[in-house]
Coordinates of C-alpha atoms and ligand atoms in Angstrom, one line a residue:
M67 CA -15.5 -12.3 -9.0
N68 CA -17.9 -13.6 -6.3
A69 CA -20.8 -11.3 -6.0
A70 CA -19.3 -9.5 -3.0
A71 CA -21.5 -10.1 0.0
A72 CA -22.7 -6.8 1.2
R73 CA -21.7 -5.7 4.7
V74 CA -20.6 -2.4 6.4
L75 CA -17.4 -1.1 7.9
A76 CA -16.0 0.3 11.0
A77 CA -13.0 1.8 12.6
S78 CA -9.8 -0.1 12.9
A79 CA -6.5 -0.5 14.1
D80 CA -3.1 -1.1 12.7
A81 CA 0.1 -2.3 13.9
A82 CA 3.4 -3.3 12.9
A83 CA 4.6 -4.6 16.1
G84 CA 6.6 -6.2 18.5
P85 CA 9.2 -6.0 21.1
R86 CA 12.7 -6.2 19.8
E87 CA 14.6 -8.5 22.0
G88 CA 17.9 -7.2 23.3
A89 CA 17.6 -4.0 21.3
V90 CA 20.3 -4.4 18.8
D91 CA 21.8 -1.1 17.7
G92 CA 23.1 -1.6 14.1
P93 CA 26.7 -1.1 13.4
Q94 CA 27.8 2.4 12.8
A95 CA 26.9 2.2 9.2
D96 CA 28.5 5.2 7.7
A97 CA 31.0 7.8 8.7
A98 CA 28.4 10.4 7.7
A99 CA 26.4 9.4 10.7
G100 CA 29.2 11.0 12.7
P101 CA 31.1 9.6 15.6
R102 CA 29.2 8.7 18.7
A103 CA 29.9 11.9 20.7
D104 CA 30.2 10.7 24.3
R105 CA 28.8 13.2 26.7
P106 CA 31.1 14.6 29.3
A107 CA 31.6 12.1 32.1
R108 CA 29.0 12.5 34.8
T109 CA 29.1 10.9 38.2
A110 CA 26.3 9.6 40.3
A111 CA 26.8 12.7 42.5
H112 CA 25.9 15.0 39.6
T113 CA 22.7 13.0 39.0
D114 CA 21.8 13.0 42.8
A115 CA 22.3 16.8 42.9
A116 CA 19.9 17.2 39.9
V117 CA 17.3 14.9 41.4
Q118 CA 17.4 16.8 44.7
A119 CA 16.9 20.1 42.9
L120 CA 14.0 18.6 40.9
R121 CA 12.4 17.3 44.1
A122 CA 12.6 20.8 45.6
A123 CA 10.9 22.2 42.6
L124 CA 8.2 19.6 41.8
G125 CA 7.6 18.2 45.3
D126 CA 7.9 14.5 46.5
D127 CA 4.8 13.6 44.5
G128 CA 6.3 15.0 41.3
V129 CA 9.6 13.0 41.5
L130 CA 9.7 9.2 42.0
T131 CA 12.9 7.3 42.5
G132 CA 14.1 3.7 43.0
E133 CA 11.4 1.0 43.4
A134 CA 8.7 3.7 43.3
I135 CA 9.2 4.0 39.5
P136 CA 6.8 1.7 37.8
E137 CA 8.6 -1.0 35.6
R138 CA 6.6 0.1 32.6
C139 CA 8.7 3.3 32.5
H140 CA 11.9 1.3 32.1
T141 CA 11.4 0.7 28.4
D142 CA 8.9 1.1 25.6
W143 CA 7.0 -1.2 23.1
S144 CA 10.2 -1.6 21.0
G145 CA 11.3 -4.1 23.7
H146 CA 14.7 -2.4 24.0
A147 CA 16.7 -3.6 27.0
P148 CA 15.0 -1.9 30.0
A149 CA 16.8 0.4 32.5
R150 CA 15.5 2.0 35.6
P151 CA 16.1 5.7 35.3
A152 CA 17.5 7.9 38.1
A153 CA 14.0 9.5 38.6
L154 CA 10.6 9.7 37.1
L155 CA 9.3 13.3 36.8
R156 CA 5.5 13.8 36.8
P157 CA 4.9 17.5 36.2
R158 CA 1.3 18.8 36.4
S159 CA 1.6 21.9 34.1
T160 CA 3.7 23.5 31.4
A161 CA 5.2 25.7 34.1
E162 CA 6.4 22.6 36.0
V163 CA 7.8 21.1 32.8
S164 CA 9.6 24.4 32.2
R165 CA 11.0 24.5 35.8
A166 CA 12.1 20.8 35.5
L167 CA 14.0 21.4 32.2
A168 CA 15.7 24.6 33.4
I169 CA 17.0 22.6 36.4
C170 CA 18.1 19.7 34.2
N171 CA 19.8 22.1 31.8
E172 CA 21.7 23.7 34.6
H173 CA 22.9 20.3 35.9
G174 CA 23.6 18.9 32.4
Q175 CA 21.0 16.2 33.3
G176 CA 19.7 13.9 30.5
V177 CA 15.9 13.9 30.2
V178 CA 13.8 11.3 28.3
P179 CA 10.3 12.4 27.5
Q180 CA 7.7 9.6 27.8
G181 CA 4.2 9.5 26.4
G182 CA 2.3 6.2 26.2
R183 CA 5.6 4.3 25.5
T184 CA 4.0 2.5 22.5
G185 CA 6.8 3.7 20.2
M186 CA 8.6 1.1 18.2
A187 CA 12.1 2.7 17.7
G188 CA 13.2 2.8 21.4
G189 CA 12.8 6.6 21.5
A190 CA 11.3 6.6 25.0
V191 CA 13.9 4.2 26.6
P192 CA 16.0 5.7 29.4
R193 CA 19.5 4.9 30.5
P194 CA 20.1 4.5 34.2
E195 CA 21.6 8.0 34.5
D196 CA 18.7 9.7 32.8
V197 CA 15.5 11.1 34.3
V198 CA 12.2 10.3 32.6
L199 CA 9.7 13.0 32.2
S200 CA 6.2 11.7 31.9
L201 CA 3.4 13.7 30.3
E202 CA 0.6 11.6 31.9
R203 CA -0.6 14.4 34.2
L204 CA -1.0 16.9 31.4
N205 CA -4.2 15.1 30.4
R206 CA -6.9 17.8 29.8
I207 CA -8.9 18.6 26.7
E208 CA -9.0 22.4 27.0
E209 CA -11.3 23.5 24.2
L210 CA -13.2 22.3 21.2
D211 CA -13.9 25.2 18.8
P212 CA -16.6 24.1 16.2
A213 CA -16.2 27.2 14.1
A214 CA -12.5 26.8 13.6
S215 CA -12.9 23.0 13.7
T216 CA -10.1 22.6 16.2
M217 CA -9.4 21.0 19.6
T218 CA -6.8 22.3 22.0
V219 CA -5.4 19.6 24.2
Q220 CA -2.6 18.9 26.7
A221 CA 0.1 16.5 25.5
G222 CA -0.8 13.6 27.8
V223 CA -4.4 13.1 26.4
L224 CA -4.7 9.7 24.9
L225 CA -5.3 9.5 21.1
E226 CA -8.6 7.6 21.7
Q227 CA -9.9 10.4 24.0
V228 CA -9.2 12.9 21.3
Q229 CA -11.1 10.8 18.8
Q230 CA -14.0 10.3 21.1
A231 CA -14.3 14.0 22.0
A232 CA -14.3 14.9 18.3
A233 CA -16.9 12.3 17.6
E234 CA -19.2 13.6 20.4
A235 CA -19.0 17.0 18.6
G236 CA -20.0 15.4 15.3
L237 CA -16.4 15.8 13.9
L238 CA -13.5 13.5 13.2
F239 CA -9.9 13.5 14.4
A240 CA -8.4 11.7 11.5
L241 CA -5.2 10.3 13.1
D242 CA -5.8 6.6 13.9
L243 CA -3.5 3.7 14.8
G244 CA -3.7 0.4 16.7
A245 CA -2.2 1.8 19.9
R246 CA -4.9 4.5 20.1
G247 CA -6.0 3.4 23.6
S248 CA -2.4 3.8 25.0
C249 CA -0.5 6.4 23.0
Q250 CA -0.7 10.1 23.9
I251 CA -1.3 12.9 21.4
G252 CA 2.1 14.4 22.4
G253 CA 3.8 11.1 21.6
N254 CA 2.0 11.0 18.3
I255 CA 3.2 14.4 17.4
A256 CA 6.7 13.9 18.6
A257 CA 6.9 10.7 16.5
N258 CA 4.9 12.2 13.6
A259 CA 2.8 9.0 13.7
G260 CA 1.2 7.8 10.4
G261 CA -1.3 5.0 10.9
L262 CA -4.4 4.0 9.0
N263 CA -5.7 7.2 7.4
V264 CA -2.6 8.8 6.0
L265 CA -3.7 8.2 2.4
R266 CA -6.6 10.7 2.9
Y267 CA -5.6 12.9 5.8
G268 CA -1.8 12.8 6.0
P269 CA 0.3 11.9 9.1
A270 CA 0.2 13.6 12.5
R271 CA 2.1 16.6 11.0
D272 CA -1.0 17.5 8.9
Q273 CA -3.3 17.4 11.9
V274 CA -1.4 20.0 14.0
L275 CA -2.2 23.7 13.7
G276 CA -0.5 25.0 16.8
L277 CA 2.0 23.7 19.4
E278 CA 3.3 24.6 22.8
V279 CA 6.9 23.4 23.4
V280 CA 9.3 23.7 26.3
L281 CA 12.8 24.0 25.2
A282 CA 15.9 22.5 26.9
D283 CA 16.6 25.7 28.8
G284 CA 13.1 25.9 30.1
S285 CA 11.8 28.6 27.8
V286 CA 8.3 28.1 26.6
L287 CA 7.3 28.5 22.9
T288 CA 3.6 29.0 22.8
S289 CA 2.1 29.1 19.3
L290 CA -1.3 27.7 19.9
R291 CA -2.7 29.2 16.8
K292 CA -5.8 28.0 14.9
L293 CA -4.8 29.3 11.5
I294 CA -4.8 27.3 8.3
K295 CA -2.8 30.0 6.6
D296 CA 0.1 31.5 8.4
N297 CA 3.4 32.4 6.7
A298 CA 5.0 34.6 9.3
G299 CA 8.6 33.5 9.3
Y300 CA 10.0 30.0 9.8
D301 CA 7.4 27.3 10.7
L302 CA 8.9 26.4 14.1
R303 CA 6.0 24.1 14.9
Q304 CA 6.9 21.6 12.2
L305 CA 10.5 21.4 13.5
F306 CA 9.2 19.7 16.6
V307 CA 6.8 17.3 14.9
G308 CA 8.7 14.1 14.4
S309 CA 11.7 15.3 16.4
E310 CA 11.2 12.4 18.9
G311 CA 11.7 14.5 22.0
T312 CA 15.2 15.6 21.0
L313 CA 14.5 19.3 20.4
G314 CA 11.8 20.2 23.0
I315 CA 9.0 18.8 25.0
I316 CA 5.5 19.2 23.6
T317 CA 3.0 20.3 26.3
R318 CA 0.0 21.4 24.4
A319 CA -1.4 21.3 20.8
V320 CA -4.1 22.7 18.6
L321 CA -5.5 19.9 16.5
K322 CA -7.3 20.1 13.2
L323 CA -10.7 18.3 13.1
Q324 CA -12.4 17.1 9.9
P325 CA -16.0 16.6 8.9
R326 CA -17.1 13.0 9.5
P327 CA -17.3 10.8 6.4
R328 CA -20.9 10.1 5.4
S329 CA -20.9 6.5 4.3
V330 CA -17.9 4.4 5.2
Q331 CA -17.4 1.0 3.5
T332 CA -14.9 -1.6 4.5
L333 CA -13.8 -4.2 1.9
L334 CA -11.4 -7.1 1.7
V335 CA -10.2 -7.7 -1.8
A336 CA -8.1 -10.6 -3.2
L337 CA -5.7 -9.5 -5.9
P338 CA -3.5 -11.3 -8.5
G339 CA -0.4 -9.2 -8.0
F340 CA 1.2 -6.1 -6.7
D341 CA 0.7 -4.0 -9.9
A342 CA -3.0 -4.9 -9.9
A343 CA -3.2 -3.7 -6.3
V344 CA -1.8 -0.3 -7.2
R345 CA -4.0 0.0 -10.3
L346 CA -7.1 -0.9 -8.1
L347 CA -6.1 1.7 -5.5
R348 CA -5.8 4.5 -8.2
R349 CA -9.1 3.4 -9.7
L350 CA -10.9 3.6 -6.3
Q351 CA -9.3 6.9 -5.6
A352 CA -10.6 8.3 -8.8
S353 CA -14.2 7.6 -7.6
Y354 CA -14.1 7.8 -3.8
P355 CA -12.1 9.3 -0.9
V356 CA -10.0 6.3 0.2
S357 CA -8.7 6.5 3.7
A358 CA -7.1 3.1 4.1
F359 CA -5.5 0.7 1.7
E360 CA -3.7 -2.0 3.7
L361 CA -1.9 -4.5 1.5
M362 CA -1.1 -7.9 2.8
W363 CA 1.1 -10.4 1.0
Q364 CA 0.0 -14.1 1.0
D365 CA 2.5 -15.0 3.8
F366 CA 0.8 -12.4 6.1
M367 CA -2.7 -13.5 5.3
R368 CA -1.9 -17.2 5.7
T369 CA -0.6 -16.4 9.2
A370 CA -3.7 -14.3 10.0
F371 CA -6.0 -17.2 8.9
E372 CA -3.9 -19.6 11.0
W373 CA -4.0 -17.5 14.1
Q374 CA -7.7 -16.9 13.7
A375 CA -8.5 -20.6 13.2
G376 CA -12.1 -21.3 14.1
R377 CA -13.4 -18.1 12.6
R378 CA -14.9 -18.3 9.1
A379 CA -12.5 -17.0 6.5
P380 CA -14.1 -14.0 4.7
L381 CA -12.8 -15.2 1.3
A382 CA -12.4 -18.7 0.0
G383 CA -9.1 -20.0 -1.3
T384 CA -5.6 -18.5 -1.2
H385 CA -4.6 -15.5 -3.3
P386 CA -1.3 -13.8 -3.9
F387 CA -2.3 -10.5 -2.3
Y388 CA -5.1 -9.0 -0.2
A389 CA -6.1 -5.4 0.4
L390 CA -8.2 -4.1 3.2
V391 CA -9.8 -1.0 2.0
E392 CA -11.8 1.7 3.8
L393 CA -13.5 4.4 1.7
D394 CA -16.4 6.8 1.7
G395 CA -19.0 5.8 -0.8
E396 CA -22.4 4.1 -1.3
A397 CA -22.3 0.3 -1.1
D398 CA -24.0 -0.3 -4.5
A399 CA -21.7 2.0 -6.3
V400 CA -18.6 0.4 -4.6
Q401 CA -19.9 -3.1 -5.7
G402 CA -20.2 -1.8 -9.2
T403 CA -16.7 -0.5 -9.2
L404 CA -15.4 -3.8 -7.9
A405 CA -17.2 -5.7 -10.6
E406 CA -15.6 -3.5 -13.3
A407 CA -12.2 -4.0 -11.7
A408 CA -12.8 -7.8 -11.7
D409 CA -13.6 -7.6 -15.4
A410 CA -10.3 -5.7 -16.0
G411 CA -8.5 -8.6 -14.2
L412 CA -7.5 -6.5 -11.2
V413 CA -9.7 -8.2 -8.6
L414 CA -10.0 -12.0 -8.0
D415 CA -12.6 -11.9 -5.2
A416 CA -14.0 -9.4 -2.7
V417 CA -16.2 -9.0 0.3
L418 CA -17.9 -5.8 1.5
A419 CA -18.7 -5.6 5.2
A420 CA -22.4 -5.4 5.9
S421 CA -22.2 -4.6 9.6
L422 CA -19.9 -3.0 12.1
A423 CA -19.1 -6.5 13.4
D424 CA -18.2 -7.7 9.9
A425 CA -15.9 -4.7 9.4
R426 CA -14.2 -5.3 12.8
G427 CA -13.7 -9.0 11.7
L428 CA -12.0 -7.8 8.6
W429 CA -9.8 -5.4 10.5
A430 CA -8.9 -8.1 13.0
L431 CA -7.0 -9.9 10.2
R432 CA -4.8 -6.9 9.7
E433 CA -4.5 -6.4 13.5
I434 CA -2.7 -9.7 14.1
T435 CA 0.4 -7.5 14.2
G436 CA -0.6 -6.7 17.8
E437 CA 0.1 -10.4 18.5
F438 CA 3.6 -10.4 17.0
P439 CA 5.4 -9.9 20.3
T440 CA 3.8 -12.9 21.9
R441 CA 3.7 -15.3 18.9
L442 CA 7.0 -14.4 17.2
E443 CA 10.4 -12.9 18.0
P444 CA 9.7 -10.0 15.7
I445 CA 12.4 -8.0 13.9
N446 CA 10.4 -5.2 12.5
F447 CA 11.0 -2.9 9.5
D448 CA 9.1 0.2 8.6
L449 CA 10.4 1.1 5.2
S450 CA 9.3 3.9 2.8
L451 CA 9.7 3.5 -1.0
P452 CA 8.1 5.0 -4.0
V453 CA 4.8 3.1 -4.4
G454 CA 5.6 1.7 -7.8
V455 CA 8.8 -0.2 -6.7
I456 CA 7.5 -1.7 -3.5
G457 CA 6.4 -5.0 -5.0
A458 CA 9.7 -5.7 -6.7
F459 CA 11.6 -4.6 -3.6
A460 CA 9.6 -7.0 -1.5
E461 CA 10.4 -9.9 -3.8
R462 CA 14.2 -9.0 -3.9
C463 CA 14.1 -8.8 -0.1
R464 CA 12.4 -12.1 0.3
A465 CA 14.8 -13.8 -2.1
A466 CA 17.9 -12.4 -0.3
L467 CA 16.5 -13.5 3.1
S468 CA 15.9 -17.0 1.6
R469 CA 19.4 -17.2 0.2
R470 CA 20.9 -16.3 3.6
W471 CA 18.4 -18.2 5.8
P472 CA 16.4 -20.8 3.8
Q473 CA 14.1 -21.5 6.8
H474 CA 13.4 -17.9 7.5
R475 CA 9.9 -16.7 8.2
S476 CA 8.9 -13.3 7.1
L477 CA 5.6 -11.4 6.8
F478 CA 5.2 -8.5 4.3
F479 CA 2.4 -6.0 4.8
G480 CA 1.9 -2.3 4.8
H481 CA 0.0 0.9 4.2
V482 CA 1.5 0.9 0.7
G483 CA -0.8 3.6 -0.8
D484 CA 1.2 6.0 1.3
S485 CA 4.6 4.4 0.3
N486 CA 4.9 2.4 3.6
L487 CA 6.1 -1.2 3.5
H488 CA 6.3 -3.2 6.8
L489 CA 8.3 -6.4 7.1
T490 CA 8.5 -8.5 10.1
V491 CA 11.1 -11.3 10.2
D492 CA 10.7 -14.0 13.0
G493 CA 14.0 -13.9 14.9
R494 CA 13.5 -17.6 15.8
S495 CA 13.8 -18.6 12.1
I496 CA 17.3 -17.2 11.4
A497 CA 19.4 -19.9 13.0
G498 CA 20.6 -17.8 16.0
A499 CA 22.0 -15.0 13.8
P500 CA 22.1 -11.6 15.5
H501 CA 19.1 -9.4 14.6
A502 CA 21.6 -6.8 13.4
E503 CA 22.5 -9.2 10.5
V504 CA 18.9 -9.0 9.3
D505 CA 19.0 -5.2 9.7
A506 CA 22.1 -5.1 7.6
L507 CA 20.7 -7.3 4.8
V508 CA 17.4 -5.3 4.5
Y509 CA 18.9 -1.8 4.8
E510 CA 21.7 -2.6 2.3
L511 CA 19.1 -3.6 -0.2
L512 CA 17.0 -0.5 0.6
R513 CA 20.0 1.7 0.0
E514 CA 20.0 0.7 -3.6
V515 CA 16.5 2.2 -4.1
P516 CA 16.8 5.9 -4.9
G517 CA 14.7 8.1 -2.5
A518 CA 13.9 5.3 -0.1
S519 CA 13.8 5.8 3.7
I520 CA 14.5 3.5 6.7
S521 CA 11.6 4.9 8.6
A522 CA 8.1 5.6 7.2
E523 CA 6.4 6.3 10.4
H524 CA 8.0 4.8 13.5
G525 CA 11.0 7.2 13.7
I526 CA 14.7 6.6 14.3
G527 CA 14.9 6.5 18.1
L528 CA 17.7 4.2 19.2
L529 CA 17.0 1.1 17.0
K530 CA 17.6 2.8 13.7
R531 CA 20.0 5.6 14.7
D532 CA 23.1 3.9 13.2
W533 CA 21.4 3.4 9.9
L534 CA 20.3 7.0 9.4
A535 CA 23.1 7.6 6.9
H536 CA 21.5 5.0 4.6
C537 CA 18.8 7.5 3.7
R538 CA 20.1 11.0 4.7
S539 CA 23.1 12.7 3.2
A540 CA 26.1 13.8 5.3
E541 CA 25.0 17.4 4.6
E542 CA 21.4 16.7 5.9
I543 CA 22.8 15.0 9.0
A544 CA 25.2 17.9 9.6
A545 CA 22.2 20.4 9.4
M546 CA 20.3 18.2 11.9
R547 CA 23.2 18.4 14.3
R548 CA 23.4 22.2 13.9
I549 CA 19.7 22.5 14.8
K550 CA 20.1 20.2 17.8
Q551 CA 23.1 22.2 19.0
A552 CA 21.2 25.5 18.6
L553 CA 18.1 24.3 20.6
D554 CA 19.8 22.0 23.1
A555 CA 23.4 23.0 23.5
R556 CA 24.0 20.7 26.5
A557 CA 22.4 17.8 24.7
I558 CA 20.1 17.0 27.7
L559 CA 17.0 16.1 25.6
N560 CA 16.6 12.4 24.9
P561 CA 20.4 11.9 24.7
G562 CA 21.6 9.4 22.1
K563 CA 18.3 9.3 20.2
V564 CA 18.1 10.0 16.5
L565 CA 21.6 11.3 16.3
A566 CA 24.6 9.5 17.8
Ligands
LIG3 C1 -0.2 -2.0 18.4 C2 0.5 -0.8 17.8 C3 0.2 -0.2 16.6 C4 0.9 0.9 16.1 N1 0.6 1.4 14.9 C5 1.2 2.4 14.4 C6 0.9 3.0 13.1 O1 0.1 2.5 12.4 N2 1.6 4.1 12.7 C7 2.5 4.7 13.5 O2 3.1 5.7 13.1 N3 2.9 4.2 14.7 C8 2.3 3.1 15.2 N4 2.6 2.5 16.4 C9 3.8 3.1 17.1 C10 3.3 4.1 18.2 O3 2.1 3.9 18.7 C11 3.4 5.6 17.7 O4 4.7 5.9 17.4 C12 2.9 6.6 18.8 O5 2.8 7.8 18.1 C13 3.8 6.8 20.0 O6 3.1 7.6 20.9 P1 3.4 7.4 22.5 O7 2.6 8.4 23.3 O8 3.3 6.0 22.9 O9 4.9 7.9 22.5 P2 6.2 7.2 23.2 O10 6.4 5.8 22.7 O11 6.1 7.4 24.7 O12 7.3 8.2 22.7 C14 7.6 8.2 21.3 C15 8.8 9.3 21.1 O13 8.3 10.6 21.3 C16 8.9 11.2 22.5 N5 7.8 11.9 23.2 C17 6.7 11.3 23.8 N6 5.9 12.3 24.3 C18 6.6 13.5 24.0 C19 6.3 14.8 24.2 N7 5.1 15.2 24.8 N8 7.1 15.8 23.8 C20 8.3 15.4 23.2 N9 8.6 14.2 23.0 C21 7.8 13.2 23.3 C22 9.6 10.1 23.2 O14 10.8 10.5 23.9 C23 9.9 9.1 22.1 O15 11.1 9.5 21.4 C24 2.0 1.4 16.9 C25 2.3 0.9 18.1 C26 1.6 -0.2 18.6 C27 2.0 -0.8 19.9

């Protein structure tokens, strides 16, 4: 191994990205997903009446219609076909969200909650007959409690603002992802976002101690508790985390904060194979708290080097795999561990960031995913598989894609240590075939892997709705429907998302 040049590390970003042209809903894959229950026919007059009542309750400033609705609210980052909603609601408080939902429920009016619209599953995309409810005016940090190590925030606060407020208090809010400057904490919770630090801190679900949620009928569930231990009855809070706006609208949250890590190191490691990557990860975890282990297959890294032409490559040569690692440890000790791993044949080459700028440069390689929408026609996958089978699955997947489309271009990468494999296929390389054909190929292969999931962190939304039965049993889907029916009997909340 090259004596790893010493350098230091910084924060990061992630992304698996990219607008999905034309928003292809996959075929109704399995009867267990249930028939698409069409909602009772509504006319434009029903919608007009609902919007009028909403305007009376929220005022002219709280309800925008027609051209006044900014185009950005017509779709989200998934690139799903845009639609201008019947109205954009801009409540200023939980009480106004409650009033708005009570009116919508009374009128049977569909409501689509929108946070920062950075979601990749089309969960925040409206239909023309829906109203969109934006959380952007609920944007206050209400309290930081150092003794409890918690922060109480309104749902529309940006993730980056939460991170900064925690840092100013000498603490860490551990959720982090590439969209941090645009996504809202309410959206993160509604999507149960994963991101870069799941390995050490868990997904959004693990960062939430308390929630306030407005139900479809306007009733407000306030459980803004700061307790680590609390076993009083069902944990309602967790029902709403990851429910993608289909069970209630999150208005406030109590977030768990962490001590800041003492000595963060960022490393880029070249590896001979997938199994070596997993063995290295486990070796590092035995000695250090590892917060990120981003694995990139050669196709991904070749693309990163190509797009960043002009910048000096951090490692010479081309290697089968690369891992971008972030861990808490002293540089000398980490270099020693890497040398031992090299002796054991697990590491081919490595570089340790010696400055914040170096660390950012390493992360920039992983962050090329943010450029996918402009440089590719991305068809994105966000798969979850037991860690040990990810390598073999990726090879099977690549081989099947090559058999079907010999010229196809695909990039494999992922958080891996937390079981998350991302795959992006360039839609321009599949000879004009519909994107749904790629979905079918990948999800059929995934179905053969026991315990795998079609969504690790991006959720189901619209884009993956019809594939849900590939990883959830008929009984599980039926239970989901019963919960939905119990909490939203008129099916007004985010209609058509998650469940058909
Ligand atoms: C560059 C980039 C990198 C990304 N990296 C990651 C990553 O590493 N890991 C990851 O998990 N995701 C990632 N994402 C996806 C996305 O950022 C996350 O899903 C994020 O949590 C969405 O937050 P948002 O505020 O934008 O929500 P939106 O996109 O607005 O909404 C997401 C869903 O939640 C619902 N919703 C929004 N707010 C509320 C609310 N207050 N109450 C109820 N429902 C609500 C919406 O209806 C929708 O169904 C990335 C996206 C981009 C663009």
